[in-house]
Short mmCIF file of C-alpha atoms in Angstrom, two decimals:
data_model
loop_
_atom_site.label_atom_id
_atom_site.label_comp_id
_atom_site.label_asym_id
_atom_site.label_seq_id
_atom_site.Cartn_x
_atom_site.Cartn_y
_atom_site.Cartn_z
CA MET M 20 102.03 130.99 133.97
CA LYS M 21 99.82 132.60 131.40
CA GLU M 22 101.73 134.84 129.01
CA ASP M 23 99.11 137.06 127.38
CA LEU M 24 97.84 139.52 129.98
CA ASP M 25 96.74 142.26 127.55
CA PHE M 26 93.21 142.00 128.95
CA LEU M 27 94.51 143.66 132.15
CA GLU M 28 95.98 146.71 130.43
CA LYS M 29 93.26 149.11 131.68
CA PHE M 30 93.57 148.12 135.33
CA PRO M 31 95.38 150.78 137.38
CA LYS M 32 98.97 150.15 138.43
CA GLY M 33 100.99 151.82 141.13
CA SER M 34 104.49 153.24 140.75
CA ASN M 35 105.83 149.83 141.81
CA GLY M 36 104.18 148.15 138.80
CA LEU M 37 101.61 146.25 140.86
CA TYR M 38 97.92 146.32 140.01
CA ILE M 39 95.99 148.36 142.57
CA VAL M 40 93.25 146.25 144.15
CA TYR M 41 92.04 147.95 147.31
CA GLU M 42 88.34 147.12 147.27
CA LEU M 43 86.15 144.09 146.74
CA TYR M 44 84.56 145.09 143.44
CA THR M 45 87.91 145.38 141.66
CA PHE M 46 89.18 142.15 143.21
CA ASP M 47 86.10 140.25 142.08
CA ASN M 48 86.30 141.62 138.53
CA LEU M 49 90.02 140.90 138.27
CA CYS M 50 89.64 137.37 139.59
CA ARG M 51 86.72 136.64 137.24
CA LEU M 52 88.74 137.90 134.27
CA LEU M 53 91.64 135.66 135.20
CA LEU M 54 89.25 132.70 135.46
CA LYS M 55 87.78 133.59 132.07
CA ASN M 56 91.30 133.59 130.61
CA ASP M 57 92.08 129.99 131.60
CA PHE M 58 93.40 130.46 135.12
CA ASP M 59 91.95 128.15 137.74
CA HIS M 60 91.06 129.55 141.18
CA GLU M 61 94.43 128.69 142.70
CA GLU M 62 96.40 130.19 139.79
CA ALA M 63 94.25 133.34 139.92
CA LEU M 64 94.93 133.70 143.64
CA TYR M 65 98.68 133.24 143.18
CA PHE M 66 98.71 135.75 140.32
CA ILE M 67 96.86 138.30 142.45
CA LEU M 68 99.14 137.75 145.45
CA ALA M 69 102.26 138.16 143.31
CA ASN M 70 101.13 141.03 141.06
CA CYS M 71 98.71 143.18 143.05
CA SER M 72 98.83 145.71 145.84
CA LEU M 73 96.02 144.58 148.14
CA SER M 74 94.16 146.01 151.13
CA ALA M 75 93.40 144.30 154.42
CA VAL M 76 89.72 144.12 153.41
CA ILE M 77 90.67 142.00 150.40
CA PHE M 78 92.72 139.62 152.54
CA GLN M 79 89.93 139.21 155.09
CA GLU M 80 86.83 139.15 152.90
CA ARG M 81 88.10 137.30 149.84
CA ILE M 82 91.34 135.47 150.57
CA HIS M 83 91.20 134.41 154.24
CA ASN M 84 87.50 133.51 153.99
CA LYS M 85 88.17 131.77 150.63
CA ALA M 86 85.32 133.68 148.99
CA TYR M 87 87.40 133.91 145.80
CA GLU M 88 86.64 130.21 145.27
CA LYS M 89 82.97 131.07 144.71
CA LEU M 90 83.68 133.52 141.88
CA SER M 91 82.83 132.36 138.37
CA ALA M 92 84.23 133.20 134.94
CA LYS M 93 80.71 133.38 133.53
CA ASP M 94 80.08 136.53 135.59
CA ALA M 95 83.14 138.36 134.23
CA LEU M 96 82.68 141.84 132.80
CA PRO M 97 84.36 142.62 129.49
CA ALA M 98 88.02 143.36 130.22
CA ASP M 99 87.88 147.00 129.04
CA LEU M 100 84.82 147.76 131.17
CA ALA M 101 86.27 146.05 134.25
CA GLY M 102 89.55 147.97 133.85
CA CYS M 103 87.79 151.30 133.37
CA LYS M 104 85.63 150.72 136.44
CA ALA M 105 88.70 149.77 138.48
CA GLN M 106 90.45 152.97 137.36
CA LEU M 107 87.37 155.07 138.17
CA ILE M 108 87.09 153.56 141.67
CA TYR M 109 90.80 154.11 142.28
CA ASP M 110 90.53 157.73 141.09
CA LEU M 111 87.57 158.35 143.38
CA MET M 112 89.44 156.83 146.33
CA SER M 113 92.44 159.06 145.56
CA ILE M 114 90.54 162.37 145.72
CA GLU M 115 91.73 164.43 148.65
#
């Protein structure tokens, strides 16, 4: 498993220590960043399944349908920007 995951430091985490990935945009950005950092598609999927809190939409639209296999590292956002966007989306979803 890859040791240096500093590029994920800005992604939001829940109280259980899992990365919060409830919508497609964050999933795609996270997966692309993993691919860019020398994970292959299968390793990226296993990392996400083991280290992320996921929604049913993610399972259906990206995992079950195997759409994650079509994602490419060349489309990855810079890690800081992807993490900030993920945090912003999570904050907006958390507003009561």
